[in-house]
Short mmCIF file of C-alpha atoms in Angstrom, two decimals:
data_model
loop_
_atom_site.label_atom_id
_atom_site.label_comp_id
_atom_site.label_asym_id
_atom_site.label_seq_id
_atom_site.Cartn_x
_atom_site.Cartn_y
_atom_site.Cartn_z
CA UNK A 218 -7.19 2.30 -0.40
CA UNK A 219 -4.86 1.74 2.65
CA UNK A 220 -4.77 2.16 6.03
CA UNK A 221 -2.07 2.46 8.49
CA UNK A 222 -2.92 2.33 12.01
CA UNK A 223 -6.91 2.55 11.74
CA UNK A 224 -8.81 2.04 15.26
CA UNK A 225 -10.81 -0.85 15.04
CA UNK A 226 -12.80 -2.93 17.82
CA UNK A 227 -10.97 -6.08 17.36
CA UNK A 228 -13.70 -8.31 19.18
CA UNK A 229 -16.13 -6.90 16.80
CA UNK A 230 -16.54 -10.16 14.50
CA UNK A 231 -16.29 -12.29 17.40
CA UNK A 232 -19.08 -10.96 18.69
CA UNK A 233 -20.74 -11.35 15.67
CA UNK A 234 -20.12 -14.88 15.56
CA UNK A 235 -21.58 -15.78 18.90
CA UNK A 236 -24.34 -13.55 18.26
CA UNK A 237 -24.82 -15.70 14.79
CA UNK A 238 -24.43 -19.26 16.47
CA UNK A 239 -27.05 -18.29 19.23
CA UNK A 240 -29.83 -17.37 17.15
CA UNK A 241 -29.04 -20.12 15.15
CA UNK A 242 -29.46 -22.85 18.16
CA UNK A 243 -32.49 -21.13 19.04
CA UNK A 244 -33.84 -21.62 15.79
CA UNK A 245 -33.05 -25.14 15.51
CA UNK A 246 -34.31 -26.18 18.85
CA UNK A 247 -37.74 -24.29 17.89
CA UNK A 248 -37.95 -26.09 14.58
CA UNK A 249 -36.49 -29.80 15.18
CA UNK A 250 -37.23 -30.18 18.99
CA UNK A 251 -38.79 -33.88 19.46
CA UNK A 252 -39.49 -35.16 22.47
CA UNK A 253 -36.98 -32.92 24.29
CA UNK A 254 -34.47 -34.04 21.88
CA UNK A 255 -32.37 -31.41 19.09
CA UNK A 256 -30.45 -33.33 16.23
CA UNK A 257 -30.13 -36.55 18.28
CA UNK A 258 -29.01 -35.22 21.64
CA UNK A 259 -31.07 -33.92 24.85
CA UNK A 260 -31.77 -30.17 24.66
CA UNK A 261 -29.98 -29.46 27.40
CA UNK A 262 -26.83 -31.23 26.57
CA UNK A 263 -27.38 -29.36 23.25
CA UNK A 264 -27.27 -25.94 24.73
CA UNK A 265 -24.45 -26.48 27.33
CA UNK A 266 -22.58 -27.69 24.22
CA UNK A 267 -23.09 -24.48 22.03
CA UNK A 268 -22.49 -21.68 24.78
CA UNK A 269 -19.26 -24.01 25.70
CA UNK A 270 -18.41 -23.68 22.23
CA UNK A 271 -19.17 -19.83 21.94
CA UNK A 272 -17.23 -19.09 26.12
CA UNK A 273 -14.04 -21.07 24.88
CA UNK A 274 -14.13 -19.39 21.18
CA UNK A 275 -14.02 -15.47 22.82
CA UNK A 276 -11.02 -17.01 24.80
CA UNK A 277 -9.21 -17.95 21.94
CA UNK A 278 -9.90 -14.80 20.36
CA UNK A 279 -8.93 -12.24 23.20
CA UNK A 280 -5.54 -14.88 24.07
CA UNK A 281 -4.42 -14.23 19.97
CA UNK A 282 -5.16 -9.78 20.80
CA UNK A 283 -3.56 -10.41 23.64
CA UNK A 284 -0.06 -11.58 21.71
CA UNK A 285 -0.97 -9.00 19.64
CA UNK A 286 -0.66 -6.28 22.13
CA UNK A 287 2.08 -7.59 23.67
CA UNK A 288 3.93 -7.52 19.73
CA UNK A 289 2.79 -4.18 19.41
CA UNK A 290 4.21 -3.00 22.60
CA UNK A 291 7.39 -4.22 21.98
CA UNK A 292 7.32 -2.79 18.55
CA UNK A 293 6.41 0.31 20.46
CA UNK A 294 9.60 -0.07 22.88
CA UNK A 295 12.18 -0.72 19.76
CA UNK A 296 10.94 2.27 18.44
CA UNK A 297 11.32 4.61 21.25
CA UNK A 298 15.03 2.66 22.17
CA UNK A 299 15.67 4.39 18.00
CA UNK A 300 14.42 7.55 19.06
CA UNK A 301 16.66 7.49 22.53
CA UNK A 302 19.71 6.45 20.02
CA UNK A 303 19.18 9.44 17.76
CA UNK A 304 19.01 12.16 20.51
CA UNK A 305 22.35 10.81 21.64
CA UNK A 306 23.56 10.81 18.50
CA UNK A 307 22.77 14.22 17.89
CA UNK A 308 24.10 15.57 21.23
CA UNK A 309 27.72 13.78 20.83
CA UNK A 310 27.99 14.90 17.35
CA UNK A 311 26.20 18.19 16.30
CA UNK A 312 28.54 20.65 17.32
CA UNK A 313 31.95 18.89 16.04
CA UNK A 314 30.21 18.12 12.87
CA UNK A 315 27.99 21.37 12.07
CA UNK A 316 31.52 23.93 13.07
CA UNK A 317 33.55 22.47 9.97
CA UNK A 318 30.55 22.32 7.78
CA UNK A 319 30.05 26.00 7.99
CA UNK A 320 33.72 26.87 7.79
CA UNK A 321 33.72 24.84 4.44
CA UNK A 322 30.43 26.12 2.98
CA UNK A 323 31.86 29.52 3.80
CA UNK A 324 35.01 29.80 1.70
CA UNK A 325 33.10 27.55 -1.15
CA UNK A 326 30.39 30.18 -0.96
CA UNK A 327 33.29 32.83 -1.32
CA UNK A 328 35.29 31.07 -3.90
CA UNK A 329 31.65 30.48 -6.25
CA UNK A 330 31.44 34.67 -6.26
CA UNK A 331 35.40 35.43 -7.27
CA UNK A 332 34.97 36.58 -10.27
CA UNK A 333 38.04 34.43 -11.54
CA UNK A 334 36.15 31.40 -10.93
CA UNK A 335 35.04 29.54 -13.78
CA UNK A 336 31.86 28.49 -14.69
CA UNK A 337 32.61 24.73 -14.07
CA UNK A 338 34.63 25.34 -11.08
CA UNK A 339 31.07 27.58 -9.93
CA UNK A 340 28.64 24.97 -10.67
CA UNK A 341 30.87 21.69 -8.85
CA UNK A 342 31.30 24.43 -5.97
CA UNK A 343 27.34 25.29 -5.81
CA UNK A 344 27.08 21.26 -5.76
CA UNK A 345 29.36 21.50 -2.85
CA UNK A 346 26.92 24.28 -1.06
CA UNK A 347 23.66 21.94 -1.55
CA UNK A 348 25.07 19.06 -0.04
CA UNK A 349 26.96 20.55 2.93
CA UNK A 350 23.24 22.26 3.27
CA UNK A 351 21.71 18.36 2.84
CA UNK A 352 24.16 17.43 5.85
CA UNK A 353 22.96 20.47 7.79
CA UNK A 354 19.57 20.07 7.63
CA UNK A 355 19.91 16.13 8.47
CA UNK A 356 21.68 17.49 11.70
CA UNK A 357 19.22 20.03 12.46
CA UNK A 358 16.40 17.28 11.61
CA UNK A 359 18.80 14.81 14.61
CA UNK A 360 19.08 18.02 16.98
CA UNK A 361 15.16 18.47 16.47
CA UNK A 362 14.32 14.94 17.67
CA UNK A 363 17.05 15.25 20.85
CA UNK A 364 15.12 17.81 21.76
CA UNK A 365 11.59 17.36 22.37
CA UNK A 366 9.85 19.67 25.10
CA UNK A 367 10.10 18.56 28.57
CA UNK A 368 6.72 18.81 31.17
CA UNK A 369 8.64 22.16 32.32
CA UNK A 370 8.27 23.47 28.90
CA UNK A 371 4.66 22.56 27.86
CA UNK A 372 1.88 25.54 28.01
CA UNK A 373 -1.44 25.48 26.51
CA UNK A 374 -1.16 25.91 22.73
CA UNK A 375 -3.45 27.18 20.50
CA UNK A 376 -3.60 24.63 17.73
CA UNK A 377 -5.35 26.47 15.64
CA UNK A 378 -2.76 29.64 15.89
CA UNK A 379 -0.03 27.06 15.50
CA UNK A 380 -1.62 25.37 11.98
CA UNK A 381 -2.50 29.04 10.78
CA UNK A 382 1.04 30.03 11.13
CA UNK A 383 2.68 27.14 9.71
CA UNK A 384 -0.01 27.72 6.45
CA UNK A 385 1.44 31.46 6.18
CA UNK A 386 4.97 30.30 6.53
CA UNK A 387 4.37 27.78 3.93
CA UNK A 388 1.91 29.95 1.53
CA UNK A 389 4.77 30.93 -0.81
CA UNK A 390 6.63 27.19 -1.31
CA UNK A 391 2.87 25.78 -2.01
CA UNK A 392 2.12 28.57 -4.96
CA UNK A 393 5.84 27.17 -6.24
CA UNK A 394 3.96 24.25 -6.47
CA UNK A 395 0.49 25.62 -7.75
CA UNK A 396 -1.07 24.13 -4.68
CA UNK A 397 -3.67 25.65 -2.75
CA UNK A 398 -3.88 25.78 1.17
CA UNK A 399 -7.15 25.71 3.50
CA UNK A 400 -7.72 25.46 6.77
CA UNK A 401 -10.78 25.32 8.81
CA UNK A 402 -9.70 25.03 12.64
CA UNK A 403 -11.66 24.82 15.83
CA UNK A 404 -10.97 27.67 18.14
CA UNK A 405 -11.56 25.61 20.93
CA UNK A 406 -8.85 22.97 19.82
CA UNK A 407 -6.02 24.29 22.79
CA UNK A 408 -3.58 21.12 23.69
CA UNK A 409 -0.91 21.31 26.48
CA UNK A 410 2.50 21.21 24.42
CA UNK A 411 5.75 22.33 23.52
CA UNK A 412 5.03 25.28 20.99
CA UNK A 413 7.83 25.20 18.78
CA UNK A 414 7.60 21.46 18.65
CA UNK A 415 4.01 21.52 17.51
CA UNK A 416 5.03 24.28 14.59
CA UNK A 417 7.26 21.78 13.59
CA UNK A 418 4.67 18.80 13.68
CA UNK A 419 1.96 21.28 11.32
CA UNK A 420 4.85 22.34 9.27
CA UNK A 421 6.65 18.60 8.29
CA UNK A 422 2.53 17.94 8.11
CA UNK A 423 1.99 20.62 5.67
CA UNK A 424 5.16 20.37 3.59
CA UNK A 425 4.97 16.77 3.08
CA UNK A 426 1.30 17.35 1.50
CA UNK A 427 2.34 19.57 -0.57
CA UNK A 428 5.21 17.83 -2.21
CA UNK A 429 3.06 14.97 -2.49
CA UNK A 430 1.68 16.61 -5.97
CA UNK A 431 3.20 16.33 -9.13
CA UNK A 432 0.29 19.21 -10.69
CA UNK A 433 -2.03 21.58 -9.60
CA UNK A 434 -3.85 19.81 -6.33
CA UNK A 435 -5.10 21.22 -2.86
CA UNK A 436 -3.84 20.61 0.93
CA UNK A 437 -7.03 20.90 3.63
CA UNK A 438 -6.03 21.72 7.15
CA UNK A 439 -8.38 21.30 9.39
CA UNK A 440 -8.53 20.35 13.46
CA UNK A 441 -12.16 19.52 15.62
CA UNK A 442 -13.27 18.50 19.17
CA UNK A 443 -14.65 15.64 19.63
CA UNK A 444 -14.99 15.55 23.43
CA UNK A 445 -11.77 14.80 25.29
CA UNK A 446 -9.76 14.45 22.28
CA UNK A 447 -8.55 17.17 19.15
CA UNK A 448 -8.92 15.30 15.81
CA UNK A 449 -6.50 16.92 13.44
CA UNK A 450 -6.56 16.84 9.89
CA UNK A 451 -4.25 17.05 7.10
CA UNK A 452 -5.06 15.73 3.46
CA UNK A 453 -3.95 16.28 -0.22
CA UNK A 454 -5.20 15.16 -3.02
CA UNK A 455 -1.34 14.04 -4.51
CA UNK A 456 -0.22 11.04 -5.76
CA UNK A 457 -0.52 9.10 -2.35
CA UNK A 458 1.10 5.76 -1.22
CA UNK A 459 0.87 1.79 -1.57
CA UNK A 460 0.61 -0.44 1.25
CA UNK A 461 4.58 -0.70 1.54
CA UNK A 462 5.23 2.59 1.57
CA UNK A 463 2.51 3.33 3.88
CA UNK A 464 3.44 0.76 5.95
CA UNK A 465 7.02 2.04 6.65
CA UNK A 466 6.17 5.95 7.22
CA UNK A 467 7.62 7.46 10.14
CA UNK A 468 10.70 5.02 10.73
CA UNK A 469 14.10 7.09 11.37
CA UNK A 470 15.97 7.78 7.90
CA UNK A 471 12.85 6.45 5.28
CA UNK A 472 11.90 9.04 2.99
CA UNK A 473 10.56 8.64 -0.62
CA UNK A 474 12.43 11.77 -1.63
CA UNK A 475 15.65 11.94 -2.93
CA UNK A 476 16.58 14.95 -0.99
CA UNK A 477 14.73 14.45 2.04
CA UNK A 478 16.11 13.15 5.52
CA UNK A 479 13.69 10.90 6.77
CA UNK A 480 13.22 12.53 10.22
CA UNK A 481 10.63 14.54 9.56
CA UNK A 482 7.74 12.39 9.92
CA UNK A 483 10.05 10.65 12.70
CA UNK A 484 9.70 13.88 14.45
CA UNK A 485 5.72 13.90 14.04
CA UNK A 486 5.63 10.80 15.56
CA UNK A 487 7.70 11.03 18.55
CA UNK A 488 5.56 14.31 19.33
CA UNK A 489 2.25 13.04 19.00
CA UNK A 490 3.09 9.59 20.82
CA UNK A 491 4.72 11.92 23.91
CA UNK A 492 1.74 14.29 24.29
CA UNK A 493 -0.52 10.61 24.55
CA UNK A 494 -2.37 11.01 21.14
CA UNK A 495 -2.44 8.45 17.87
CA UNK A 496 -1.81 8.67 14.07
CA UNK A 497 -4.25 7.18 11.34
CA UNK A 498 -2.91 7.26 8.10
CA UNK A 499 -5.61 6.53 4.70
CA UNK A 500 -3.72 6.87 1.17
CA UNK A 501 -4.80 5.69 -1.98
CA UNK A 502 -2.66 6.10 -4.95
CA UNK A 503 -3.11 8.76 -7.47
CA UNK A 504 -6.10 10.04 -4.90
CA UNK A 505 -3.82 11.33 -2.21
CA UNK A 506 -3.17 10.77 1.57
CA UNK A 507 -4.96 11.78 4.79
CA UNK A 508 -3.21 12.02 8.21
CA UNK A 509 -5.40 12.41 10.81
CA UNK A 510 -3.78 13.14 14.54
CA UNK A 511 -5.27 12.71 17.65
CA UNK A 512 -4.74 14.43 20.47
CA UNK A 513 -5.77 15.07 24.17
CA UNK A 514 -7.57 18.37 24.93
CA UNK A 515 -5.60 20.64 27.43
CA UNK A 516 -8.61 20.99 29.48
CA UNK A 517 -7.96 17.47 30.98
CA UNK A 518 -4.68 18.36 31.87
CA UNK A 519 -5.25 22.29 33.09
CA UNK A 520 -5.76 21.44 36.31
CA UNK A 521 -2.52 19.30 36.82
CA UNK A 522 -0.89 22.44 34.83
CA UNK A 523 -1.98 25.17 37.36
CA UNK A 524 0.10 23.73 39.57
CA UNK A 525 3.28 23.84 37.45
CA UNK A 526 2.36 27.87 36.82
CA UNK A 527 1.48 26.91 32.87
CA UNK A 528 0.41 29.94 31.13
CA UNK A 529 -3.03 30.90 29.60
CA UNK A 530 -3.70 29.48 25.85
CA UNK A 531 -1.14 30.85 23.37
CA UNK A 532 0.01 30.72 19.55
#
């Protein structure tokens, strides 16, 4: 099994150890002691030494998280510099791009109906259709990321509206795939967010689940309070991920599908990591993949939201 992005305490084993090496100079100082001596040297010299040992081995350990942090933070900063870089992609180039793209998918489209068109000639223009439609959607997918909802255009969201419609929108492509949907969602789950960003999020959530099988499998859908936070869940039982693949999800333009983009998971991402929430990824291969979101209640930010005029909890 792997994990991507698992919360952990990272002091845990530390702790552990100094716990361990205590109880173990305690024990030896009840069983050697002689004469106010422990293994050669003065009891008290003995203890000073351990608890030295113990105080300068928690500051090793919190100065190597602390490099760590700093790492990930600049891994965190690279990241959003790619996501800045797409948007303004996407707003130089959408419009000169997608106007010629339809123009020429529109006469191929006309010239695969004449009826003098051959059956060759038909099948290299339909090839022309799907990939002008490959280059649209990578567009759309560039224009999706530039963007992103603004504080002005956040209301509280019904997450549990929001995953229910995605699983009707995507009902029919999972039967294609002889995959079956559930969800189970908390009423209660309402987060303060850009609705049409969040359908995206459940959909790219959804659809990746269910092209994740190869047979028959299932996709659960399923979102829970746990005080402050929403814990959303998404898993399939497909053929799931190795460590490398796992360990790359989410970067701009790396997809394990030959006709995907890349960007949708990019997309998930960026949303999540704007509204102040985190991603845990498990996958084990041939046993599927579980993505589970977390994300702050809009209760915590209501108050701050009155202010701005944000309306009552919606789909």
């Amino acid at each position: 099994m792997f994990v991507r992005d698992a919360v952990k305490n990272p002091y845990r084993r530390s702790y552990w150890f100094a716990l361990v090496l205590f109880l173990y100079a305690s024990l030896d100082y009840a069983i050697v002691q002689h004469d106010s001596d422990l293994i050669g040297f003065h009891v008290g010299m003995y203890i000073t030494y351990v608890l030295g040992f113990i105080a300068l081995w928690l500051i090793c350990v919190r100065f190597v998280f602390a490099v760590q942090a700093i790492d990930a933070t600049k891994s965190a900063a690279k990241t959003q510099e790619q996501y800045e870089l797409i948007g303004q992609l996407a707003a130089s180039m959408a419009h000169e791009i997608r106007n010629p793209i339809t123009v020429v998918r529109g006469f191929a489209q006309l010239m695969a109906h004449h009826p003098e068109t051959s059956e060759t000639h038909r099948t290299y223009l339909e090839t022309i259709m799907a990939e002008l439609d490959q280059a649209d959607a990578m567009i759309a997918s560039y224009l999706q990321l530039s963007q992103m909802g603004s504080d002005e255009e956040k209301s509280q969201i019904s997450l549990k509206a929001v995953v229910d419609h995605a699983c009707n929108l995507l009902g029919p492509y999972a039967q294609s795939h002889a995959v079956m949907l559930h969800s189970d969602c908390d009423e209660r789950a309402v987060v303060l967010a850009d609705r049409d960003g969040l359908l995206q999020c459940a959909i790219h959530l959804i659809k990746n689940a269910i092209e994740s099988h190869d047979r028959a499998g299932n996709v659960d859908v399923s979102t829970r309070c746990e005080g402050k936070w929403i814990i959303w869940r998404v898993a399939d039982d497909g053929r799931g991920m190795d460590a490398k693949t796992l360990k790359r999800i989410g970067q701009p333009h790396y997809t394990t599908r030959s006709r995907g983009t890349g960007l949708g998971l990019t997309f998930v991402y960026k949303m999540v990591h704007e509204l102040g929430g985190t991603i845990e990824v498990t996958s084990e291969i041939n046993r599927g993949t579980t993505f589970v979101v977390r994300i702050p209640r809009a209760h915590s930010a209501a108050t701050r939201g009155a202010t701005r005029g944000i309306a009552p909890a919606q789909p």
